[in-house]
């Protein structure tokens, strides 16, 4: 196979850990290729994607704020991207720009791995946030047949839009209703940017949650967010955001470089070192 290059497109994009992941796999699998960061401002994204075949890349990941613009630029989209109207993984085939959304896959793959029995009993999920990540997570939970999903968001109308779109199992709630929702929930997912380095803390009281509940924070900088620390202290099962990041990268790498890579402890260690974090036993 000839030398191939892929990239992650975002704005800003300097913080993205995707190059670490793909370069690790390229080196591990001894594949000739590279993976770069491509900063594209919002006013240039449509033109950049229209001429993507001239960029020299075989494909790309797409991060904030360009996932919706990427979907609009596609000639072909997978069913998940078509539903969410957002794409995070692009590739060229026969001159056409194809795309898919692997956030749903990444979210579920890591949850299944870290908490294999999470969906064995009737589940009630509480999703914090109503942005792009929250929509992908609600899609994922519905796909797995979760009985009820409470979407709790600072801006209630955004949660109401998600509830209206996904149907009667999805209920929008104001932040003030959180204690009541936590009492019901068997799975809590933070899909806001709260708790991320540089953002305000996510300060919620987990006391109302059942002792069997699972808490999943998709924020991974820092790896041990204050929410996960509080959940651990309360004795709840915790799932961190790094696994979602690693798993969502798998389908793109396979499309661009022709081999399905493994999410392994070695890859996790590479990312932990970069984040300056320690792994948990
Ligand atoms: P987004 O579309 O910008 O949505 C941000 C969400 O956070 C909104 O619900 C927003 O509420 C809420 N929020 C922001 N500041 C807040 C505040 N001060 N108080 C209360 N709520 C606040 O972002 P996104 O793309 O969904 O991403 C959300 C987070 O998930 C980011 O931290 C991102 O890094 C992370 N993420 C991780 C992965 C992974 O692989 N682990 C993948 C995707 C995303 P309003 O609607 O009220 O503004």
PDB file of C-alpha atoms and ligand atoms in Angstrom:
ATOM      1  CA  UNK A   1       0.000   0.000   0.000  1.00  0.00           C
ATOM      2  CA  UNK A   2       1.317   3.493  -0.841  1.00  0.00           C
ATOM      3  CA  UNK A   3       2.009   6.125   1.827  1.00  0.00           C
ATOM      4  CA  UNK A   4      -1.315   7.471   3.100  1.00  0.00           C
ATOM      5  CA  UNK A   5      -2.192  10.471   5.188  1.00  0.00           C
ATOM      6  CA  UNK A   6      -5.301  11.208   7.211  1.00  0.00           C
ATOM      7  CA  UNK A   7      -6.063  14.056   9.603  1.00  0.00           C
ATOM      8  CA  UNK A   8      -8.381  15.460  12.231  1.00  0.00           C
ATOM      9  CA  UNK A   9     -10.222  18.606  11.157  1.00  0.00           C
ATOM     10  CA  UNK A  10     -11.330  21.043  13.848  1.00  0.00           C
ATOM     11  CA  UNK A  11     -11.088  24.607  15.115  1.00  0.00           C
ATOM     12  CA  UNK A  12      -9.171  24.775  17.342  1.00  0.00           C
ATOM     13  CA  UNK A  13      -7.553  21.377  16.909  1.00  0.00           C
ATOM     14  CA  UNK A  14      -4.195  21.623  18.699  1.00  0.00           C
ATOM     15  CA  UNK A  15      -5.651  19.836  21.765  1.00  0.00           C
ATOM     16  CA  UNK A  16      -6.795  16.771  19.788  1.00  0.00           C
ATOM     17  CA  UNK A  17      -5.327  13.441  20.932  1.00  0.00           C
ATOM     18  CA  UNK A  18      -6.387  11.692  17.699  1.00  0.00           C
ATOM     19  CA  UNK A  19      -2.867  11.930  16.157  1.00  0.00           C
ATOM     20  CA  UNK A  20      -1.461  10.035  19.165  1.00  0.00           C
ATOM     21  CA  UNK A  21      -3.987   7.238  18.663  1.00  0.00           C
ATOM     22  CA  UNK A  22      -3.550   6.826  14.898  1.00  0.00           C
ATOM     23  CA  UNK A  23       0.234   7.215  14.949  1.00  0.00           C
ATOM     24  CA  UNK A  24       0.407   4.553  17.658  1.00  0.00           C
ATOM     25  CA  UNK A  25      -1.560   2.146  15.453  1.00  0.00           C
ATOM     26  CA  UNK A  26       0.455   3.044  12.331  1.00  0.00           C
ATOM     27  CA  UNK A  27       3.657   2.264  14.178  1.00  0.00           C
ATOM     28  CA  UNK A  28       2.299  -0.879  15.873  1.00  0.00           C
ATOM     29  CA  UNK A  29       0.990  -2.289  12.574  1.00  0.00           C
ATOM     30  CA  UNK A  30       4.067  -1.111  10.602  1.00  0.00           C
ATOM     31  CA  UNK A  31       1.928   0.796   8.102  1.00  0.00           C
ATOM     32  CA  UNK A  32       3.465   3.555   5.983  1.00  0.00           C
ATOM     33  CA  UNK A  33       1.363   6.612   6.701  1.00  0.00           C
ATOM     34  CA  UNK A  34       0.756   9.637   8.867  1.00  0.00           C
ATOM     35  CA  UNK A  35      -2.057  11.396  10.707  1.00  0.00           C
ATOM     36  CA  UNK A  36      -2.023  15.173  11.139  1.00  0.00           C
ATOM     37  CA  UNK A  37      -4.018  18.003  12.703  1.00  0.00           C
ATOM     38  CA  UNK A  38      -5.809  20.296  10.224  1.00  0.00           C
ATOM     39  CA  UNK A  39      -7.131  23.548  11.675  1.00  0.00           C
ATOM     40  CA  UNK A  40      -9.910  24.870   9.432  1.00  0.00           C
ATOM     41  CA  UNK A  41     -11.852  27.999  10.500  1.00  0.00           C
ATOM     42  CA  UNK A  42     -15.661  27.859  10.188  1.00  0.00           C
ATOM     43  CA  UNK A  43     -15.752  30.227   7.195  1.00  0.00           C
ATOM     44  CA  UNK A  44     -13.448  27.875   5.241  1.00  0.00           C
ATOM     45  CA  UNK A  45     -14.835  24.440   6.112  1.00  0.00           C
ATOM     46  CA  UNK A  46     -17.353  24.154   3.249  1.00  0.00           C
ATOM     47  CA  UNK A  47     -14.685  24.984   0.631  1.00  0.00           C
ATOM     48  CA  UNK A  48     -12.093  22.720   2.292  1.00  0.00           C
ATOM     49  CA  UNK A  49     -14.437  19.719   2.233  1.00  0.00           C
ATOM     50  CA  UNK A  50     -15.677  20.457  -1.287  1.00  0.00           C
ATOM     51  CA  UNK A  51     -12.081  20.168  -2.478  1.00  0.00           C
ATOM     52  CA  UNK A  52     -11.138  17.399  -0.048  1.00  0.00           C
ATOM     53  CA  UNK A  53      -9.873  15.118  -2.824  1.00  0.00           C
ATOM     54  CA  UNK A  54      -7.211  17.774  -3.620  1.00  0.00           C
ATOM     55  CA  UNK A  55      -6.012  17.921   0.011  1.00  0.00           C
ATOM     56  CA  UNK A  56      -3.796  14.837  -0.259  1.00  0.00           C
ATOM     57  CA  UNK A  57      -5.625  13.107   2.585  1.00  0.00           C
ATOM     58  CA  UNK A  58      -7.374   9.738   2.162  1.00  0.00           C
ATOM     59  CA  UNK A  59      -9.774  10.637   4.939  1.00  0.00           C
ATOM     60  CA  UNK A  60     -10.305  12.507   8.177  1.00  0.00           C
ATOM     61  CA  UNK A  61     -11.846  12.676  11.581  1.00  0.00           C
ATOM     62  CA  UNK A  62     -13.944  15.737  12.261  1.00  0.00           C
ATOM     63  CA  UNK A  63     -14.276  17.404  15.633  1.00  0.00           C
ATOM     64  CA  UNK A  64     -15.936  20.503  17.115  1.00  0.00           C
ATOM     65  CA  UNK A  65     -17.337  22.650  15.516  1.00  0.00           C
ATOM     66  CA  UNK A  66     -17.438  20.967  12.102  1.00  0.00           C
ATOM     67  CA  UNK A  67     -19.411  17.692  12.449  1.00  0.00           C
ATOM     68  CA  UNK A  68     -22.627  19.178  10.989  1.00  0.00           C
ATOM     69  CA  UNK A  69     -20.748  20.933   8.154  1.00  0.00           C
ATOM     70  CA  UNK A  70     -18.996  17.643   7.391  1.00  0.00           C
ATOM     71  CA  UNK A  71     -22.331  15.838   7.109  1.00  0.00           C
ATOM     72  CA  UNK A  72     -23.592  18.473   4.646  1.00  0.00           C
ATOM     73  CA  UNK A  73     -20.501  17.984   2.454  1.00  0.00           C
ATOM     74  CA  UNK A  74     -20.990  14.213   2.046  1.00  0.00           C
ATOM     75  CA  UNK A  75     -21.997  12.428  -1.124  1.00  0.00           C
ATOM     76  CA  UNK A  76     -22.752   9.293   0.953  1.00  0.00           C
ATOM     77  CA  UNK A  77     -23.492   8.919   4.653  1.00  0.00           C
ATOM     78  CA  UNK A  78     -24.061   5.900   6.926  1.00  0.00           C
ATOM     79  CA  UNK A  79     -27.446   5.600   8.694  1.00  0.00           C
ATOM     80  CA  UNK A  80     -26.165   6.956  12.025  1.00  0.00           C
ATOM     81  CA  UNK A  81     -24.643  10.098  10.476  1.00  0.00           C
ATOM     82  CA  UNK A  82     -27.795  10.529   8.369  1.00  0.00           C
ATOM     83  CA  UNK A  83     -29.982  10.392  11.466  1.00  0.00           C
ATOM     84  CA  UNK A  84     -27.791  12.670  13.590  1.00  0.00           C
ATOM     85  CA  UNK A  85     -26.949  14.967  10.634  1.00  0.00           C
ATOM     86  CA  UNK A  86     -23.375  14.986  11.947  1.00  0.00           C
ATOM     87  CA  UNK A  87     -20.311  13.080  10.720  1.00  0.00           C
ATOM     88  CA  UNK A  88     -17.005  12.571  12.538  1.00  0.00           C
ATOM     89  CA  UNK A  89     -15.269  10.183  10.110  1.00  0.00           C
ATOM     90  CA  UNK A  90     -14.740  10.820   6.384  1.00  0.00           C
ATOM     91  CA  UNK A  91     -13.110   8.898   3.553  1.00  0.00           C
ATOM     92  CA  UNK A  92     -12.803   9.124  -0.206  1.00  0.00           C
ATOM     93  CA  UNK A  93     -14.080   6.348  -2.456  1.00  0.00           C
ATOM     94  CA  UNK A  94     -14.281   6.642  -6.254  1.00  0.00           C
ATOM     95  CA  UNK A  95     -13.877  10.423  -5.919  1.00  0.00           C
ATOM     96  CA  UNK A  96     -16.893  10.742  -3.585  1.00  0.00           C
ATOM     97  CA  UNK A  97     -16.714  11.931  -0.003  1.00  0.00           C
ATOM     98  CA  UNK A  98     -18.227   9.279   2.298  1.00  0.00           C
ATOM     99  CA  UNK A  99     -18.915   9.741   5.981  1.00  0.00           C
ATOM    100  CA  UNK A 100     -20.099   8.057   9.132  1.00  0.00           C
ATOM    101  CA  UNK A 101     -20.652   8.874  12.776  1.00  0.00           C
ATOM    102  CA  UNK A 102     -18.612   6.676  15.145  1.00  0.00           C
ATOM    103  CA  UNK A 103     -19.402   8.507  18.414  1.00  0.00           C
ATOM    104  CA  UNK A 104     -22.355   6.149  18.956  1.00  0.00           C
ATOM    105  CA  UNK A 105     -20.158   3.101  18.361  1.00  0.00           C
ATOM    106  CA  UNK A 106     -17.338   4.480  20.569  1.00  0.00           C
ATOM    107  CA  UNK A 107     -19.682   5.327  23.433  1.00  0.00           C
ATOM    108  CA  UNK A 108     -21.269   1.848  23.457  1.00  0.00           C
ATOM    109  CA  UNK A 109     -18.086  -0.133  22.814  1.00  0.00           C
ATOM    110  CA  UNK A 110     -16.433   1.371  25.873  1.00  0.00           C
ATOM    111  CA  UNK A 111     -19.530   1.039  28.081  1.00  0.00           C
ATOM    112  CA  UNK A 112     -19.890  -2.636  27.096  1.00  0.00           C
ATOM    113  CA  UNK A 113     -16.218  -3.210  27.867  1.00  0.00           C
ATOM    114  CA  UNK A 114     -16.064  -1.323  31.167  1.00  0.00           C
ATOM    115  CA  UNK A 115     -19.484  -2.344  32.532  1.00  0.00           C
ATOM    116  CA  UNK A 116     -20.528  -5.486  30.597  1.00  0.00           C
ATOM    117  CA  UNK A 117     -23.782  -6.000  32.509  1.00  0.00           C
ATOM    118  CA  UNK A 118     -24.911  -2.374  32.361  1.00  0.00           C
ATOM    119  CA  UNK A 119     -27.982  -3.207  30.291  1.00  0.00           C
ATOM    120  CA  UNK A 120     -29.034  -6.542  31.779  1.00  0.00           C
ATOM    121  CA  UNK A 121     -31.952  -5.132  33.759  1.00  0.00           C
ATOM    122  CA  UNK A 122     -34.449  -2.446  32.902  1.00  0.00           C
ATOM    123  CA  UNK A 123     -32.433   0.715  32.604  1.00  0.00           C
ATOM    124  CA  UNK A 124     -33.251   4.318  33.277  1.00  0.00           C
ATOM    125  CA  UNK A 125     -30.558   6.676  32.045  1.00  0.00           C
ATOM    126  CA  UNK A 126     -29.882  10.276  32.964  1.00  0.00           C
ATOM    127  CA  UNK A 127     -27.956  12.192  30.300  1.00  0.00           C
ATOM    128  CA  UNK A 128     -26.538  15.577  31.272  1.00  0.00           C
ATOM    129  CA  UNK A 129     -26.279  17.898  28.264  1.00  0.00           C
ATOM    130  CA  UNK A 130     -28.105  18.465  25.008  1.00  0.00           C
ATOM    131  CA  UNK A 131     -25.280  19.194  22.559  1.00  0.00           C
ATOM    132  CA  UNK A 132     -23.875  17.027  19.773  1.00  0.00           C
ATOM    133  CA  UNK A 133     -22.401  14.385  22.086  1.00  0.00           C
ATOM    134  CA  UNK A 134     -25.628  14.095  24.096  1.00  0.00           C
ATOM    135  CA  UNK A 135     -27.643  13.490  20.900  1.00  0.00           C
ATOM    136  CA  UNK A 136     -25.283  10.685  19.845  1.00  0.00           C
ATOM    137  CA  UNK A 137     -25.549   9.148  23.336  1.00  0.00           C
ATOM    138  CA  UNK A 138     -29.356   9.300  23.364  1.00  0.00           C
ATOM    139  CA  UNK A 139     -29.309   7.598  19.945  1.00  0.00           C
ATOM    140  CA  UNK A 140     -26.997   4.897  21.349  1.00  0.00           C
ATOM    141  CA  UNK A 141     -29.131   4.273  24.437  1.00  0.00           C
ATOM    142  CA  UNK A 142     -32.306   4.008  22.358  1.00  0.00           C
ATOM    143  CA  UNK A 143     -30.572   1.582  20.011  1.00  0.00           C
ATOM    144  CA  UNK A 144     -29.867  -0.619  23.066  1.00  0.00           C
ATOM    145  CA  UNK A 145     -33.478  -0.476  24.221  1.00  0.00           C
ATOM    146  CA  UNK A 146     -33.005   1.624  27.370  1.00  0.00           C
ATOM    147  CA  UNK A 147     -36.479   2.017  28.861  1.00  0.00           C
ATOM    148  CA  UNK A 148     -36.339   5.689  29.739  1.00  0.00           C
ATOM    149  CA  UNK A 149     -33.822   8.473  29.141  1.00  0.00           C
ATOM    150  CA  UNK A 150     -33.934  11.741  31.053  1.00  0.00           C
ATOM    151  CA  UNK A 151     -32.108  14.528  29.228  1.00  0.00           C
ATOM    152  CA  UNK A 152     -31.152  17.194  31.752  1.00  0.00           C
ATOM    153  CA  UNK A 153     -29.731  20.434  30.421  1.00  0.00           C
ATOM    154  CA  UNK A 154     -29.001  23.986  31.583  1.00  0.00           C
ATOM    155  CA  UNK A 155     -30.974  25.299  28.585  1.00  0.00           C
ATOM    156  CA  UNK A 156     -34.209  23.321  28.869  1.00  0.00           C
ATOM    157  CA  UNK A 157     -35.487  24.046  25.318  1.00  0.00           C
ATOM    158  CA  UNK A 158     -32.440  22.228  23.851  1.00  0.00           C
ATOM    159  CA  UNK A 159     -33.301  19.137  25.907  1.00  0.00           C
ATOM    160  CA  UNK A 160     -36.926  19.462  24.755  1.00  0.00           C
ATOM    161  CA  UNK A 161     -35.798  19.423  21.123  1.00  0.00           C
ATOM    162  CA  UNK A 162     -34.007  16.103  21.721  1.00  0.00           C
ATOM    163  CA  UNK A 163     -37.011  14.648  23.568  1.00  0.00           C
ATOM    164  CA  UNK A 164     -39.374  15.666  20.746  1.00  0.00           C
ATOM    165  CA  UNK A 165     -37.045  14.196  18.141  1.00  0.00           C
ATOM    166  CA  UNK A 166     -36.416  10.825  19.800  1.00  0.00           C
ATOM    167  CA  UNK A 167     -39.919  10.013  21.054  1.00  0.00           C
ATOM    168  CA  UNK A 168     -41.759   9.127  24.217  1.00  0.00           C
ATOM    169  CA  UNK A 169     -38.955   7.251  26.024  1.00  0.00           C
ATOM    170  CA  UNK A 170     -36.910  10.456  26.126  1.00  0.00           C
ATOM    171  CA  UNK A 171     -37.956  13.082  28.663  1.00  0.00           C
ATOM    172  CA  UNK A 172     -36.507  16.588  28.988  1.00  0.00           C
ATOM    173  CA  UNK A 173     -35.778  17.935  32.450  1.00  0.00           C
ATOM    174  CA  UNK A 174     -34.567  21.195  33.922  1.00  0.00           C
ATOM    175  CA  UNK A 175     -31.378  21.137  35.988  1.00  0.00           C
ATOM    176  CA  UNK A 176     -33.450  21.804  39.148  1.00  0.00           C
ATOM    177  CA  UNK A 177     -35.095  18.376  38.718  1.00  0.00           C
ATOM    178  CA  UNK A 178     -31.786  16.525  38.774  1.00  0.00           C
ATOM    179  CA  UNK A 179     -32.040  15.071  42.345  1.00  0.00           C
ATOM    180  CA  UNK A 180     -35.377  13.450  41.414  1.00  0.00           C
ATOM    181  CA  UNK A 181     -33.953  12.063  38.167  1.00  0.00           C
ATOM    182  CA  UNK A 182     -30.842  10.721  39.894  1.00  0.00           C
ATOM    183  CA  UNK A 183     -33.027   8.741  42.309  1.00  0.00           C
ATOM    184  CA  UNK A 184     -34.544   6.910  39.321  1.00  0.00           C
ATOM    185  CA  UNK A 185     -31.400   6.504  37.241  1.00  0.00           C
ATOM    186  CA  UNK A 186     -29.320   3.365  36.876  1.00  0.00           C
ATOM    187  CA  UNK A 187     -26.889   5.055  34.475  1.00  0.00           C
ATOM    188  CA  UNK A 188     -25.683   8.671  34.641  1.00  0.00           C
ATOM    189  CA  UNK A 189     -23.772  10.092  31.669  1.00  0.00           C
ATOM    190  CA  UNK A 190     -22.102  13.486  31.656  1.00  0.00           C
ATOM    191  CA  UNK A 191     -22.213  14.804  28.088  1.00  0.00           C
ATOM    192  CA  UNK A 192     -21.714  18.457  29.010  1.00  0.00           C
ATOM    193  CA  UNK A 193     -18.330  20.146  28.891  1.00  0.00           C
ATOM    194  CA  UNK A 194     -18.537  20.731  32.663  1.00  0.00           C
ATOM    195  CA  UNK A 195     -15.620  19.269  34.609  1.00  0.00           C
ATOM    196  CA  UNK A 196     -13.242  19.608  31.674  1.00  0.00           C
ATOM    197  CA  UNK A 197      -9.984  21.456  32.388  1.00  0.00           C
ATOM    198  CA  UNK A 198     -10.672  25.183  31.900  1.00  0.00           C
ATOM    199  CA  UNK A 199     -14.450  24.766  32.271  1.00  0.00           C
ATOM    200  CA  UNK A 200     -16.600  25.183  35.382  1.00  0.00           C
ATOM    201  CA  UNK A 201     -16.865  22.171  37.691  1.00  0.00           C
ATOM    202  CA  UNK A 202     -19.785  19.773  37.470  1.00  0.00           C
ATOM    203  CA  UNK A 203     -21.008  19.906  41.040  1.00  0.00           C
ATOM    204  CA  UNK A 204     -23.864  17.524  41.702  1.00  0.00           C
ATOM    205  CA  UNK A 205     -24.782  15.447  44.712  1.00  0.00           C
ATOM    206  CA  UNK A 206     -24.774  11.750  43.827  1.00  0.00           C
ATOM    207  CA  UNK A 207     -26.322  10.684  47.151  1.00  0.00           C
ATOM    208  CA  UNK A 208     -29.780  10.042  45.645  1.00  0.00           C
ATOM    209  CA  UNK A 209     -28.368   7.455  43.189  1.00  0.00           C
ATOM    210  CA  UNK A 210     -28.833   3.734  43.778  1.00  0.00           C
ATOM    211  CA  UNK A 211     -25.687   1.965  45.011  1.00  0.00           C
ATOM    212  CA  UNK A 212     -25.788  -0.239  41.870  1.00  0.00           C
ATOM    213  CA  UNK A 213     -25.704   2.727  39.475  1.00  0.00           C
ATOM    214  CA  UNK A 214     -22.996   3.397  36.886  1.00  0.00           C
ATOM    215  CA  UNK A 215     -21.535   6.866  36.237  1.00  0.00           C
ATOM    216  CA  UNK A 216     -19.970   7.532  32.815  1.00  0.00           C
ATOM    217  CA  UNK A 217     -18.159  10.827  32.164  1.00  0.00           C
ATOM    218  CA  UNK A 218     -17.235  11.353  28.514  1.00  0.00           C
ATOM    219  CA  UNK A 219     -14.982  14.281  29.463  1.00  0.00           C
ATOM    220  CA  UNK A 220     -11.417  12.898  29.559  1.00  0.00           C
ATOM    221  CA  UNK A 221      -9.293  15.960  30.406  1.00  0.00           C
ATOM    222  CA  UNK A 222      -8.709  15.435  33.289  1.00  0.00           C
ATOM    223  CA  UNK A 223      -9.206  11.677  33.131  1.00  0.00           C
ATOM    224  CA  UNK A 224     -10.435  11.491  36.722  1.00  0.00           C
ATOM    225  CA  UNK A 225     -13.057  14.235  36.595  1.00  0.00           C
ATOM    226  CA  UNK A 226     -14.551  15.539  39.841  1.00  0.00           C
ATOM    227  CA  UNK A 227     -17.754  13.666  38.887  1.00  0.00           C
ATOM    228  CA  UNK A 228     -15.916  10.340  38.620  1.00  0.00           C
ATOM    229  CA  UNK A 229     -14.023  11.023  41.843  1.00  0.00           C
ATOM    230  CA  UNK A 230     -17.322  11.691  43.641  1.00  0.00           C
ATOM    231  CA  UNK A 231     -18.898   8.541  42.137  1.00  0.00           C
ATOM    232  CA  UNK A 232     -15.932   6.427  43.168  1.00  0.00           C
ATOM    233  CA  UNK A 233     -16.128   7.847  46.694  1.00  0.00           C
ATOM    234  CA  UNK A 234     -19.822   6.978  46.816  1.00  0.00           C
ATOM    235  CA  UNK A 235     -18.960   3.385  45.762  1.00  0.00           C
ATOM    236  CA  UNK A 236     -20.588   3.601  42.320  1.00  0.00           C
ATOM    237  CA  UNK A 237     -19.174   1.967  39.203  1.00  0.00           C
ATOM    238  CA  UNK A 238     -17.338   4.524  37.039  1.00  0.00           C
ATOM    239  CA  UNK A 239     -16.558   4.658  33.314  1.00  0.00           C
ATOM    240  CA  UNK A 240     -14.116   7.281  32.036  1.00  0.00           C
ATOM    241  CA  UNK A 241     -14.095   9.141  28.698  1.00  0.00           C
ATOM    242  CA  UNK A 242     -10.823   7.832  27.294  1.00  0.00           C
ATOM    243  CA  UNK A 243     -12.264   4.537  26.076  1.00  0.00           C
ATOM    244  CA  UNK A 244     -14.902   6.298  23.972  1.00  0.00           C
ATOM    245  CA  UNK A 245     -12.164   8.391  22.358  1.00  0.00           C
ATOM    246  CA  UNK A 246     -10.110   5.284  21.519  1.00  0.00           C
ATOM    247  CA  UNK A 247     -13.007   3.161  20.242  1.00  0.00           C
ATOM    248  CA  UNK A 248     -14.527   5.895  18.050  1.00  0.00           C
ATOM    249  CA  UNK A 249     -11.196   6.029  16.190  1.00  0.00           C
ATOM    250  CA  UNK A 250     -11.224   2.350  15.139  1.00  0.00           C
ATOM    251  CA  UNK A 251     -13.587   2.430  12.099  1.00  0.00           C
ATOM    252  CA  UNK A 252     -11.788   5.413  10.505  1.00  0.00           C
ATOM    253  CA  UNK A 253      -8.362   3.820  10.780  1.00  0.00           C
ATOM    254  CA  UNK A 254      -9.726   0.644   9.165  1.00  0.00           C
ATOM    255  CA  UNK A 255     -11.215   2.638   6.254  1.00  0.00           C
ATOM    256  CA  UNK A 256      -8.027   4.635   5.582  1.00  0.00           C
ATOM    257  CA  UNK A 257      -5.323   2.072   6.237  1.00  0.00           C
ATOM    258  CA  UNK A 258      -7.096  -1.245   5.567  1.00  0.00           C
ATOM    259  CA  UNK A 259      -6.530  -2.947   8.938  1.00  0.00           C
ATOM    260  CA  UNK A 260      -8.848  -2.951  11.959  1.00  0.00           C
ATOM    261  CA  UNK A 261      -6.709  -1.808  14.908  1.00  0.00           C
ATOM    262  CA  UNK A 262      -7.043  -2.953  18.528  1.00  0.00           C
ATOM    263  CA  UNK A 263      -7.899  -0.747  21.469  1.00  0.00           C
ATOM    264  CA  UNK A 264      -5.335  -2.009  23.961  1.00  0.00           C
ATOM    265  CA  UNK A 265      -3.786  -1.274  27.322  1.00  0.00           C
ATOM    266  CA  UNK A 266      -0.680  -0.099  25.484  1.00  0.00           C
ATOM    267  CA  UNK A 267      -2.662   2.550  23.582  1.00  0.00           C
ATOM    268  CA  UNK A 268      -4.369   3.631  26.794  1.00  0.00           C
ATOM    269  CA  UNK A 269      -0.944   3.967  28.455  1.00  0.00           C
ATOM    270  CA  UNK A 270       0.251   6.222  25.595  1.00  0.00           C
ATOM    271  CA  UNK A 271      -2.743   8.512  26.114  1.00  0.00           C
ATOM    272  CA  UNK A 272      -2.455   8.442  29.899  1.00  0.00           C
ATOM    273  CA  UNK A 273       1.159   9.512  29.645  1.00  0.00           C
ATOM    274  CA  UNK A 274       0.180  12.426  27.412  1.00  0.00           C
ATOM    275  CA  UNK A 275      -2.611  13.432  29.784  1.00  0.00           C
ATOM    276  CA  UNK A 276      -0.211  13.189  32.725  1.00  0.00           C
ATOM    277  CA  UNK A 277      -2.676  10.829  34.374  1.00  0.00           C
ATOM    278  CA  UNK A 278      -2.239   7.567  36.222  1.00  0.00           C
ATOM    279  CA  UNK A 279      -4.177   4.470  35.209  1.00  0.00           C
ATOM    280  CA  UNK A 280      -6.542   2.841  37.680  1.00  0.00           C
ATOM    281  CA  UNK A 281      -6.078  -0.772  38.703  1.00  0.00           C
TER     282      UNK A 281
HETATM  283  P1  LIG B   1     -21.635  21.017  22.751  1.00  0.00           P
HETATM  284  O1  LIG B   1     -22.453  20.607  21.578  1.00  0.00           O
HETATM  285  O2  LIG B   1     -20.985  22.365  22.773  1.00  0.00           O
HETATM  286  O3  LIG B   1     -22.584  20.897  24.077  1.00  0.00           O
HETATM  287  C1  LIG B   1     -22.118  21.350  25.316  1.00  0.00           C
HETATM  288  C2  LIG B   1     -23.115  20.975  26.418  1.00  0.00           C
HETATM  289  O4  LIG B   1     -22.562  21.372  27.676  1.00  0.00           O
HETATM  290  C3  LIG B   1     -24.477  21.657  26.307  1.00  0.00           C
HETATM  291  O5  LIG B   1     -25.483  20.798  26.777  1.00  0.00           O
HETATM  292  C4  LIG B   1     -24.312  22.855  27.263  1.00  0.00           C
HETATM  293  O6  LIG B   1     -25.524  23.314  27.816  1.00  0.00           O
HETATM  294  C5  LIG B   1     -23.479  22.233  28.364  1.00  0.00           C
HETATM  295  N1  LIG B   1     -22.761  23.263  29.099  1.00  0.00           N
HETATM  296  C6  LIG B   1     -21.678  23.974  28.680  1.00  0.00           C
HETATM  297  N2  LIG B   1     -21.300  24.848  29.642  1.00  0.00           N
HETATM  298  C7  LIG B   1     -22.178  24.694  30.670  1.00  0.00           C
HETATM  299  C8  LIG B   1     -22.336  25.319  31.947  1.00  0.00           C
HETATM  300  N3  LIG B   1     -21.489  26.285  32.358  1.00  0.00           N
HETATM  301  N4  LIG B   1     -23.329  24.898  32.767  1.00  0.00           N
HETATM  302  C9  LIG B   1     -24.175  23.904  32.367  1.00  0.00           C
HETATM  303  N5  LIG B   1     -24.103  23.286  31.166  1.00  0.00           N
HETATM  304  C10 LIG B   1     -23.111  23.675  30.327  1.00  0.00           C
HETATM  305  O7  LIG B   1     -20.452  19.981  23.023  1.00  0.00           O
HETATM  306  P2  LIG B   1     -20.393  18.410  22.636  1.00  0.00           P
HETATM  307  O8  LIG B   1     -19.775  18.257  21.316  1.00  0.00           O
HETATM  308  O9  LIG B   1     -21.740  17.837  22.891  1.00  0.00           O
HETATM  309  O10 LIG B   1     -19.331  17.865  23.705  1.00  0.00           O
HETATM  310  C11 LIG B   1     -19.614  17.842  25.113  1.00  0.00           C
HETATM  311  C12 LIG B   1     -18.398  17.294  25.866  1.00  0.00           C
HETATM  312  O11 LIG B   1     -18.182  15.929  25.499  1.00  0.00           O
HETATM  313  C13 LIG B   1     -17.073  18.013  25.566  1.00  0.00           C
HETATM  314  O12 LIG B   1     -16.376  18.164  26.786  1.00  0.00           O
HETATM  315  C14 LIG B   1     -16.316  17.057  24.650  1.00  0.00           C
HETATM  316  O13 LIG B   1     -14.914  17.168  24.785  1.00  0.00           O
HETATM  317  C15 LIG B   1     -16.805  15.712  25.175  1.00  0.00           C
HETATM  318  N6  LIG B   1     -16.731  14.640  24.158  1.00  0.00           N
HETATM  319  C16 LIG B   1     -15.992  13.534  24.444  1.00  0.00           C
HETATM  320  C17 LIG B   1     -15.907  12.509  23.524  1.00  0.00           C
HETATM  321  C18 LIG B   1     -15.065  11.294  23.831  1.00  0.00           C
HETATM  322  O14 LIG B   1     -14.693  10.579  22.890  1.00  0.00           O
HETATM  323  N7  LIG B   1     -14.779  10.990  25.092  1.00  0.00           N
HETATM  324  C19 LIG B   1     -16.601  12.591  22.293  1.00  0.00           C
HETATM  325  C20 LIG B   1     -17.387  13.730  22.042  1.00  0.00           C
HETATM  326  C21 LIG B   1     -17.445  14.756  22.994  1.00  0.00           C
HETATM  327  P3  LIG B   1     -26.394  24.455  27.081  1.00  0.00           P
HETATM  328  O15 LIG B   1     -27.212  23.744  26.042  1.00  0.00           O
HETATM  329  O16 LIG B   1     -27.200  25.021  28.189  1.00  0.00           O
HETATM  330  O17 LIG B   1     -25.414  25.440  26.489  1.00  0.00           O
END
